[in-house]
Structure formats: C-alpha cells, structure tokens
PDB file of C-alpha atoms in Angstrom:
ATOM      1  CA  UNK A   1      69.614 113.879 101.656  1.00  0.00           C
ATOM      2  CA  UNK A   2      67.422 112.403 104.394  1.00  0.00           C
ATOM      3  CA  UNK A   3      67.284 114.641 107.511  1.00  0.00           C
ATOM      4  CA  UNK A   4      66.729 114.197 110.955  1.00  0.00           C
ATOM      5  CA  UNK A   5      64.538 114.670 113.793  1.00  0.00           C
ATOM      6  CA  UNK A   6      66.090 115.975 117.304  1.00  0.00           C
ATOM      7  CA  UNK A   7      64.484 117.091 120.641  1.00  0.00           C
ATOM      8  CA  UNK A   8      64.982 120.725 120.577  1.00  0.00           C
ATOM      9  CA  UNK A   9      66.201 120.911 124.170  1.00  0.00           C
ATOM     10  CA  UNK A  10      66.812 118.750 127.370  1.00  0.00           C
ATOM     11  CA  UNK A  11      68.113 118.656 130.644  1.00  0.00           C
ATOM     12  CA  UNK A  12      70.163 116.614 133.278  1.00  0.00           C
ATOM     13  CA  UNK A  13      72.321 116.414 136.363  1.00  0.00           C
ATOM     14  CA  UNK A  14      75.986 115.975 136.848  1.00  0.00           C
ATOM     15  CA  UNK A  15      76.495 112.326 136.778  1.00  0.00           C
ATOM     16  CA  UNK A  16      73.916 111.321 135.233  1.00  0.00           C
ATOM     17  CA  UNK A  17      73.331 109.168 131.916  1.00  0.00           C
ATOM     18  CA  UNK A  18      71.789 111.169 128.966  1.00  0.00           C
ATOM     19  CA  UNK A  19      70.279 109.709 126.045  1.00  0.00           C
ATOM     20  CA  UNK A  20      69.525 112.072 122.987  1.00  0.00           C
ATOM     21  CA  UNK A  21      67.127 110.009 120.333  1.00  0.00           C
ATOM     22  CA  UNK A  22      67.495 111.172 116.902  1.00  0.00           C
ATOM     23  CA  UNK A  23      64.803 110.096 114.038  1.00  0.00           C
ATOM     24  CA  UNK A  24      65.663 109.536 110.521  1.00  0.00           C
ATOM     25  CA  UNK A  25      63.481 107.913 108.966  1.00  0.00           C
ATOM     26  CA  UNK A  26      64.703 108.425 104.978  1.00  0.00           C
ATOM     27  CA  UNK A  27      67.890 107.034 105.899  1.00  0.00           C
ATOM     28  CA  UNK A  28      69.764 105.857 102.396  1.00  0.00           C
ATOM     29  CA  UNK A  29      71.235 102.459 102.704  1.00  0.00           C
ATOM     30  CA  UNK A  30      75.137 104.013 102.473  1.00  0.00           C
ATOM     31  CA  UNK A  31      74.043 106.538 104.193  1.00  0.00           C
ATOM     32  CA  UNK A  32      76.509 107.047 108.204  1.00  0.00           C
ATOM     33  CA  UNK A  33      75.019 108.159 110.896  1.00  0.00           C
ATOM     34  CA  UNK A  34      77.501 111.042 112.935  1.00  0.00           C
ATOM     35  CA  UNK A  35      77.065 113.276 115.826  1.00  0.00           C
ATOM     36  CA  UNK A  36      78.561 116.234 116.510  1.00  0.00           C
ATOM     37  CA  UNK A  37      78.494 119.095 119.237  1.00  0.00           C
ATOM     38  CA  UNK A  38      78.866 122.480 119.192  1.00  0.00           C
ATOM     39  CA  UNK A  39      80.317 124.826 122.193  1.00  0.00           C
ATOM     40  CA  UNK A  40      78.695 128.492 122.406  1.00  0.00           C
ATOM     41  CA  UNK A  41      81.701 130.274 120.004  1.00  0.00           C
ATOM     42  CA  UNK A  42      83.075 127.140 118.623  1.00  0.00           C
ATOM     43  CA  UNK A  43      83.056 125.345 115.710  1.00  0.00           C
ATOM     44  CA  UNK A  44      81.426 121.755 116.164  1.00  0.00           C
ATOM     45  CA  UNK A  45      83.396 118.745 116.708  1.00  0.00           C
ATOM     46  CA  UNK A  46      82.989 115.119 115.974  1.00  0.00           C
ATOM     47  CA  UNK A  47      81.893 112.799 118.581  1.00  0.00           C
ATOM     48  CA  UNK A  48      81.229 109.587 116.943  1.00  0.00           C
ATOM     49  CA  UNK A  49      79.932 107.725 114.065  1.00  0.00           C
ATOM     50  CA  UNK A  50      78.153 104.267 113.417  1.00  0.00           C
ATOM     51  CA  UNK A  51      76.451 102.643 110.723  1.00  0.00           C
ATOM     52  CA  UNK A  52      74.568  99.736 112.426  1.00  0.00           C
ATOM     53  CA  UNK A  53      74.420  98.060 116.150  1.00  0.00           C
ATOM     54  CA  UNK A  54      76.361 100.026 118.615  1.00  0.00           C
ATOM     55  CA  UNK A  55      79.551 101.966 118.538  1.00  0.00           C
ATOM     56  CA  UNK A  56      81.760 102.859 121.233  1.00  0.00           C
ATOM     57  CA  UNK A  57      84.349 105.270 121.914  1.00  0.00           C
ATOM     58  CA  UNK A  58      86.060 106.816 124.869  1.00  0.00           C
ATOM     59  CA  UNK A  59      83.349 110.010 125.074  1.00  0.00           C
ATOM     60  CA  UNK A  60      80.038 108.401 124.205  1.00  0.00           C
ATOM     61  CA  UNK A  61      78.286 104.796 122.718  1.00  0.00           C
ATOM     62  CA  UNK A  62      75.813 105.049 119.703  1.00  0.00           C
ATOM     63  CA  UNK A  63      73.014 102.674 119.300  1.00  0.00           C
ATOM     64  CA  UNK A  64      71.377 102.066 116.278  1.00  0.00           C
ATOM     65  CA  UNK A  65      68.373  99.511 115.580  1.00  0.00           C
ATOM     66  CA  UNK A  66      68.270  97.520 112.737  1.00  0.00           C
ATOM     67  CA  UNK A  67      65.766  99.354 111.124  1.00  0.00           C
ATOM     68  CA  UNK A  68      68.682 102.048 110.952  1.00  0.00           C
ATOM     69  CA  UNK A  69      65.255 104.947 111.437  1.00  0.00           C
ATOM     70  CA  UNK A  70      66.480 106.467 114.697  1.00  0.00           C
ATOM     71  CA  UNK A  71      69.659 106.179 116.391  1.00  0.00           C
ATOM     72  CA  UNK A  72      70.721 107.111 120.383  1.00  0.00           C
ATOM     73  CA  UNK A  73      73.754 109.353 121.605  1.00  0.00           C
ATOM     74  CA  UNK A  74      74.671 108.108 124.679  1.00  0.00           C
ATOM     75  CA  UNK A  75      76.702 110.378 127.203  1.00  0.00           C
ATOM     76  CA  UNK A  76      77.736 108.453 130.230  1.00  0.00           C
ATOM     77  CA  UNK A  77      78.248 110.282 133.536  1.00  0.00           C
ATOM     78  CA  UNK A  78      77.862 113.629 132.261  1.00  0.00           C
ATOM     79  CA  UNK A  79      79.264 116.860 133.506  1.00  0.00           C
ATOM     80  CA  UNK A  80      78.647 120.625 133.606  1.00  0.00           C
ATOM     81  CA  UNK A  81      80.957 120.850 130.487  1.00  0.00           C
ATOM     82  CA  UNK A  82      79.001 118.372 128.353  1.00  0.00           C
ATOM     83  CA  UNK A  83      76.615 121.553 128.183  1.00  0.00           C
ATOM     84  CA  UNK A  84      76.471 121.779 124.435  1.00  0.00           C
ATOM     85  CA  UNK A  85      74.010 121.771 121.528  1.00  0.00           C
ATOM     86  CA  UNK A  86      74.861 118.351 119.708  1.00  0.00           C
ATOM     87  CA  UNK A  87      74.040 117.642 116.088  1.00  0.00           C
ATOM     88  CA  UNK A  88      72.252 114.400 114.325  1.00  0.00           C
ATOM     89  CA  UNK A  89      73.459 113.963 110.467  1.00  0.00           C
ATOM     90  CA  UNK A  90      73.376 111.379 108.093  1.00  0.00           C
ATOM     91  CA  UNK A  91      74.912 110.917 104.881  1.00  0.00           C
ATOM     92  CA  UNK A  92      77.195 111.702 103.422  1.00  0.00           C
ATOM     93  CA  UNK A  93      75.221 111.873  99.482  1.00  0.00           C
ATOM     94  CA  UNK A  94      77.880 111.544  96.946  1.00  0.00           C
ATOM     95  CA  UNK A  95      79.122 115.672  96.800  1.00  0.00           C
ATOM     96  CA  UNK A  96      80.005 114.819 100.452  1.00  0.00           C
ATOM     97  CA  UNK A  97      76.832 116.634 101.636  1.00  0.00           C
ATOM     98  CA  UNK A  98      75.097 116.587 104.934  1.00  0.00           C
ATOM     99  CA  UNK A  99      72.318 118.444 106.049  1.00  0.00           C
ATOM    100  CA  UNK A 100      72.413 120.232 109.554  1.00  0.00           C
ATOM    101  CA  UNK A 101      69.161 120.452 111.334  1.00  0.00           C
ATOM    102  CA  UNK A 102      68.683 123.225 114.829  1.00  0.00           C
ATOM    103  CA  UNK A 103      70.035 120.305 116.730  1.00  0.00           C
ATOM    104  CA  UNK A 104      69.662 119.542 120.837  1.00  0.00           C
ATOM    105  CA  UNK A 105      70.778 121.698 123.122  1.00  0.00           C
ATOM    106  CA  UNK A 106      71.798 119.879 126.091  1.00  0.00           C
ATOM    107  CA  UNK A 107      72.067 122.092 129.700  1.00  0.00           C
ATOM    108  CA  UNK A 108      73.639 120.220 132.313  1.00  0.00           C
ATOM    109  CA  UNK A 109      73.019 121.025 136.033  1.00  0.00           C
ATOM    110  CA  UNK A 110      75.031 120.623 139.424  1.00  0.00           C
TER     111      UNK A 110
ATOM    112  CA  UNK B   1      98.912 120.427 112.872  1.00  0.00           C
ATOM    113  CA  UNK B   2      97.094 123.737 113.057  1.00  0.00           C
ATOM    114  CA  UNK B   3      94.436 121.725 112.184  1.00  0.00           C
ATOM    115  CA  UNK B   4      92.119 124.257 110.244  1.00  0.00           C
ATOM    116  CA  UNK B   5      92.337 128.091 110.481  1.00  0.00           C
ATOM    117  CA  UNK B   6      90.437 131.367 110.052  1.00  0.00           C
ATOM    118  CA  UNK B   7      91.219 134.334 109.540  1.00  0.00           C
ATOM    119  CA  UNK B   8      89.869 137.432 110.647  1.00  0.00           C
ATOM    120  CA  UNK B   9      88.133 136.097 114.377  1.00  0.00           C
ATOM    121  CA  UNK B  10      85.926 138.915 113.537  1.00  0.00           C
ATOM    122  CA  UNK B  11      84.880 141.733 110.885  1.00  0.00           C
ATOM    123  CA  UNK B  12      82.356 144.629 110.221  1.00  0.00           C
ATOM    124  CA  UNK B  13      81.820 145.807 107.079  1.00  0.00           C
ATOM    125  CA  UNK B  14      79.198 148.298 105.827  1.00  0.00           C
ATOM    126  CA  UNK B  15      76.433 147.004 102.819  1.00  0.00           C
ATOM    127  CA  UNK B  16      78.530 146.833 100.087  1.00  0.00           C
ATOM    128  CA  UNK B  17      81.173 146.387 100.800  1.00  0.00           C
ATOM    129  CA  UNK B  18      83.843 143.285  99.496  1.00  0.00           C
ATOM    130  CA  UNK B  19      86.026 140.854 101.428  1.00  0.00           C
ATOM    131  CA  UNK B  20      87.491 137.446 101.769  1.00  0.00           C
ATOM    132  CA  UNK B  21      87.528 135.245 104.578  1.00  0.00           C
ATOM    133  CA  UNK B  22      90.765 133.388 104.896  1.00  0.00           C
ATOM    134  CA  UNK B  23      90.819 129.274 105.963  1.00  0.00           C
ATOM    135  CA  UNK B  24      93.820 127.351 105.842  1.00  0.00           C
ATOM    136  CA  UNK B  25      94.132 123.808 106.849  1.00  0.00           C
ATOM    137  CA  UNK B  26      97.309 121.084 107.191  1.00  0.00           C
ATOM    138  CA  UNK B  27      95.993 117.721 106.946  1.00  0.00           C
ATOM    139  CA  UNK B  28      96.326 117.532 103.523  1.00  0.00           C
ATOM    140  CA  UNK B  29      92.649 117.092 102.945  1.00  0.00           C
ATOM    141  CA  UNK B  30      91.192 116.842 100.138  1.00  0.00           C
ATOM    142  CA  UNK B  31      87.462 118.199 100.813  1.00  0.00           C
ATOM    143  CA  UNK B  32      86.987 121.787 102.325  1.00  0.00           C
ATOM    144  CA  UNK B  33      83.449 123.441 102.675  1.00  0.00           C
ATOM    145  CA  UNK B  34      82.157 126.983 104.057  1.00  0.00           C
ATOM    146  CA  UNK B  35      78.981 126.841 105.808  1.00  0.00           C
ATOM    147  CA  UNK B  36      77.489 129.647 107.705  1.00  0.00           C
ATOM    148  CA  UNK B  37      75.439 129.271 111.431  1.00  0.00           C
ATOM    149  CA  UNK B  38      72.614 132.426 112.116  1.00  0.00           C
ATOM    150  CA  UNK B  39      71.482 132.530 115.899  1.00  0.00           C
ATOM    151  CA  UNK B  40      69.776 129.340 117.178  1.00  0.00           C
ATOM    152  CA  UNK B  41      69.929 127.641 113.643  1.00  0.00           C
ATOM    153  CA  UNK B  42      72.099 124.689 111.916  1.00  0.00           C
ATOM    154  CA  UNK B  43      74.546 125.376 109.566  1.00  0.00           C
ATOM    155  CA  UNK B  44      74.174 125.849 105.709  1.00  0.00           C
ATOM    156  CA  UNK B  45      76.581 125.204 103.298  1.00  0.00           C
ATOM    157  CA  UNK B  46      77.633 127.686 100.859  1.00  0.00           C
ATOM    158  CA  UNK B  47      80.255 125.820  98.711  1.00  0.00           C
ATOM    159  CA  UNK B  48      82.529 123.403  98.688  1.00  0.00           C
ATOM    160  CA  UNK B  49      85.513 121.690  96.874  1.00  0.00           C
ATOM    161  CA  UNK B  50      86.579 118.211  96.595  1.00  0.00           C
ATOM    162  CA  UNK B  51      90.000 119.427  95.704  1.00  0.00           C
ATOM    163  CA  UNK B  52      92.460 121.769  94.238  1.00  0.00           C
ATOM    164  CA  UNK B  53      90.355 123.211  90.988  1.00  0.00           C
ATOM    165  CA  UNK B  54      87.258 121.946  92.073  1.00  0.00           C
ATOM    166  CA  UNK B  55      84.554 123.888  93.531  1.00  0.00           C
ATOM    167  CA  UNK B  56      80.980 123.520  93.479  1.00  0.00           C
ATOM    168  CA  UNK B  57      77.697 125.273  95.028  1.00  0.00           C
ATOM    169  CA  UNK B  58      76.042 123.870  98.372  1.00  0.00           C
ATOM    170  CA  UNK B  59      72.492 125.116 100.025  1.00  0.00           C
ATOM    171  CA  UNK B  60      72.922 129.167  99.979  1.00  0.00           C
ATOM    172  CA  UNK B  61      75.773 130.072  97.497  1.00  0.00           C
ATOM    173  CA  UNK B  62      74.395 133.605  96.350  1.00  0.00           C
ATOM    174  CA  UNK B  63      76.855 136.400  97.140  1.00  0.00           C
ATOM    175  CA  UNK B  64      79.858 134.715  97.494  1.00  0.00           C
ATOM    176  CA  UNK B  65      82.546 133.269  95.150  1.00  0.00           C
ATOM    177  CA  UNK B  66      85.192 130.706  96.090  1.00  0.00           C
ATOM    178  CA  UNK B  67      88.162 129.618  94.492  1.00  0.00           C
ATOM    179  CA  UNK B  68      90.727 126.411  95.457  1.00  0.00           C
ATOM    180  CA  UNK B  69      94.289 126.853  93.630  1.00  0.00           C
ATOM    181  CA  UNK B  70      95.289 124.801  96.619  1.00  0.00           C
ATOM    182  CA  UNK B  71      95.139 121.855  98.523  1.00  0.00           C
ATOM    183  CA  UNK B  72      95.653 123.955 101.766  1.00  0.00           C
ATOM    184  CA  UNK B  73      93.457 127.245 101.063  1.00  0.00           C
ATOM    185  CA  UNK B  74      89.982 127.716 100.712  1.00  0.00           C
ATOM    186  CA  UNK B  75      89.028 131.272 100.776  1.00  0.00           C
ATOM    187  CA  UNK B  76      85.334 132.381 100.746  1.00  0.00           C
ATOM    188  CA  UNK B  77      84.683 136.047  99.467  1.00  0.00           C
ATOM    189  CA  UNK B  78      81.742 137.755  99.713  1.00  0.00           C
ATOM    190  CA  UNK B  79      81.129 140.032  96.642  1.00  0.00           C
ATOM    191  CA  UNK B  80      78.931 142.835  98.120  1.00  0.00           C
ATOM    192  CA  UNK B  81      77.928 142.519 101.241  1.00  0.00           C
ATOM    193  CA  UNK B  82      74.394 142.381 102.681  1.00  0.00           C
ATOM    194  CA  UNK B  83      72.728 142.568 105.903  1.00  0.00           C
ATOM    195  CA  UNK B  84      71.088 139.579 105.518  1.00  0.00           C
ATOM    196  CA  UNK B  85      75.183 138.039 105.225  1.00  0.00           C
ATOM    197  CA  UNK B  86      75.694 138.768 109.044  1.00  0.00           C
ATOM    198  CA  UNK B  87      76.375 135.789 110.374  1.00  0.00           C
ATOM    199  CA  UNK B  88      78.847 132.777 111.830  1.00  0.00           C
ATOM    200  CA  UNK B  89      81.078 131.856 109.259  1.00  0.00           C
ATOM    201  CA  UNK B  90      83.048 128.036 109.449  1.00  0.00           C
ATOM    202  CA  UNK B  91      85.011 126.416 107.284  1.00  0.00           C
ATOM    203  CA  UNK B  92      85.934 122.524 107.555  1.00  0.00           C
ATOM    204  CA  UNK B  93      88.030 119.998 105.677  1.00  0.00           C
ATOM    205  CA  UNK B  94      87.762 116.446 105.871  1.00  0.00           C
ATOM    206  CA  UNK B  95      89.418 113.338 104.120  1.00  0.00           C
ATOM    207  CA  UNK B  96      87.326 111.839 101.110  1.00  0.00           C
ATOM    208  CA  UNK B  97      88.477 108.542 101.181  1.00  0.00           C
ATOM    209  CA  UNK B  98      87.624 105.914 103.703  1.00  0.00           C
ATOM    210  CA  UNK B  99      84.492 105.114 105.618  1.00  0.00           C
ATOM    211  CA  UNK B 100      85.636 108.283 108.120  1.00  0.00           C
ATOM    212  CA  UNK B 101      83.505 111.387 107.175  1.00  0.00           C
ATOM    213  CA  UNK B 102      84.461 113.248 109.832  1.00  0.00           C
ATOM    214  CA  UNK B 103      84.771 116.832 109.550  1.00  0.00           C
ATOM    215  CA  UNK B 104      87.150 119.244 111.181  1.00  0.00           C
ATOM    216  CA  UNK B 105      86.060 122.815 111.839  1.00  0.00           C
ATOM    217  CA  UNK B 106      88.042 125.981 112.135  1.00  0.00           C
ATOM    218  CA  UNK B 107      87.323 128.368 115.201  1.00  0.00           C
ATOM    219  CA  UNK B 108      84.745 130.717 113.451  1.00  0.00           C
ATOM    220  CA  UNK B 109      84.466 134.008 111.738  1.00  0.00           C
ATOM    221  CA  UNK B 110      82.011 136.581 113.116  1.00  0.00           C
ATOM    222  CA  UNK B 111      80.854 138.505 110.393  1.00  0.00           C
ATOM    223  CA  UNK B 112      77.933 141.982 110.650  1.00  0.00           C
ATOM    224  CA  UNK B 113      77.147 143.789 107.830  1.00  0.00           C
ATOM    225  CA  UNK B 114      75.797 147.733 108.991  1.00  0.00           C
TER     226      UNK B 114
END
C-alpha cells in the first residue's frame, strides 16, 4: 500500500483559494487517488477522486501530474465551514485496503 | 437510505468487560469495514468483509471478533475490553464493483474503557 505525505496543518481566509499538496510517491499503477474530510465528531466523507489530469466536481478540482507522485486538492472560495481535517489515500490494493495517514487540518478564518 | 448506522453514539465499559457495536447499512453494499480514529491520528482498520460470510483481518484486529451473516450488518465486538480500546469507532460500506471506491461512513461510536 503506498502512503502519502500531507502538510500537517494550514491556514486561510474566507474566500480564498486553498491548495492542499499531497505526495505519494509509491503510487501503484491501478492505484486511485481520493480525498476525504473529516468534521470534529463526524465520520469522513468523500470529496473526490481522480486517477490522472484533473477532475472536477461541484465542491473541489483535483490535479494530478503525469508522474501520478503528488496530487492537489483544490477548494475554491472557501468558507468558515470548509474548516476540516481532509485526508490523502491511494489505492485501493486488492482486499479493498487504504491506508489513512494524520491528514491536514485545514482552519479557515473570517 | 439511512445510509450507514451505529449504534450505541456512545459507551463506557470497565476493563473487561464484553460488547458489540452495532452498524447497519442500506445500500446493499457489498464491502463493510470497522476502523477505529485515537485523538489527532488517522484511522486503522480492524476488519473487514467483502460480503455476507466473508471477513478478514485489517491493520489492528487483536481484541475484537466480527462476524457478517448479512449483507446489511456488520457488527464489531470487542471480547474483553482494554484501556488501550478507548477510542472512535467507524464503520463504512462501499460498493466493490466499478472504478468508484468511495466509502460511506456511519456517524461514530465513542467508546472509554475505565
């Protein structure tokens, strides 16, 4: 299972752009790459998942190089509720496995 | 849908002591796993099934047992409970088919061990 690499913390504004770089550098060639985040209390929750280029849904864009050894959440015009720690994985292995690292915890200010 | 369920929100139990934590789910999915979250950490899988009859062991599987005569149920029980078992328990199901791996979590059980 190849794990990741995540800054352990960062900060932003209200309507700001955030970026969150996540390194994986063992990544398997079936492995997906899929980000999650977590709410204090809460179970995580999907946000989005890519496999090459960029991905796009309605709450956030994923870029991946070619090389496939880091990939970018994206958050666009963030708010005080995107406060959250968010989560980096790749995989699945073939049990279905992923391995969860301490992830970022992102603190959004007004 | 429900989506996936837990049950109890929370629990105490003193060292030694047995239970089971309940999950349920209704999307007819296939994979369900238990992983548990300690303060400021990831979470670590303690077993998982790939369907009804199927279970195997993830990361940390020592002191508890799971069993899946279901599609729908997944409990976890913890055979005799430790301090070191206080934790953030979560179960999640997910579809096993497709390119989707996305996994659905249920709301949490808060388990201390005194």
């Amino acid at each position: 299972l190849a794990k990741t690499t995540q800054p352990i913390s960062m900060d932003s504004y209200e309507g700001q752009e955030v970026n969150i770089t996540c390194s994986h550098n063992n990544i398997a060639t079936n492995d997906y790459i899929t980000w999650y985040q977590q709410f204090p209390s809460q179970g995580p929750r999907f946000i989005i998942q890519g496999y090459k280029t960029k991905v796009t849904n309605e709450v956030a864009s994923l870029f991946i190089p070619a090389d496939r050894k880091s990939s970018t959440l994206s958050l666009p015009r963030v708010s005080l509720s995107d406060t959250a720690v968010y989560y980096c994985l790749v995989g699945p292995d073939s049990n279905y496995q992923l391995i969860w690292g301490a992830g970022t915890k992102l603190i959004i200010k007004p | 849908n429900a989506g996936v369920t837990q049950t109890p929100k929370f629990q105490v139990l003193k060292t030694g002591q047995s239970m089971t934590l309940q999950c349920a789910q209704d999307m007819n999915h296939e994979y369900m796993s238990w992983y548990r979250q300690d303060p400021g950490m990831g979470l670590r899988l303690i077993h998982y099934s790939v369907g009804a009859g199927i279970t195997d062991q993830g990361e940390v599987p020592n002191g508890y047992n799971v069993s899946r005569s279901t599609t729908e149920d997944f409990p976890l029980r913890l055979l005799s409970a430790a301090p070191s078992q206080t934790s953030v328990y979560f179960c999640a199901s997910s579809e096993t088919s497709g390119s989707s791996y996305e996994q659905y979590f249920g709301p949490g059980t808060r388990l201390t061990v005194t």
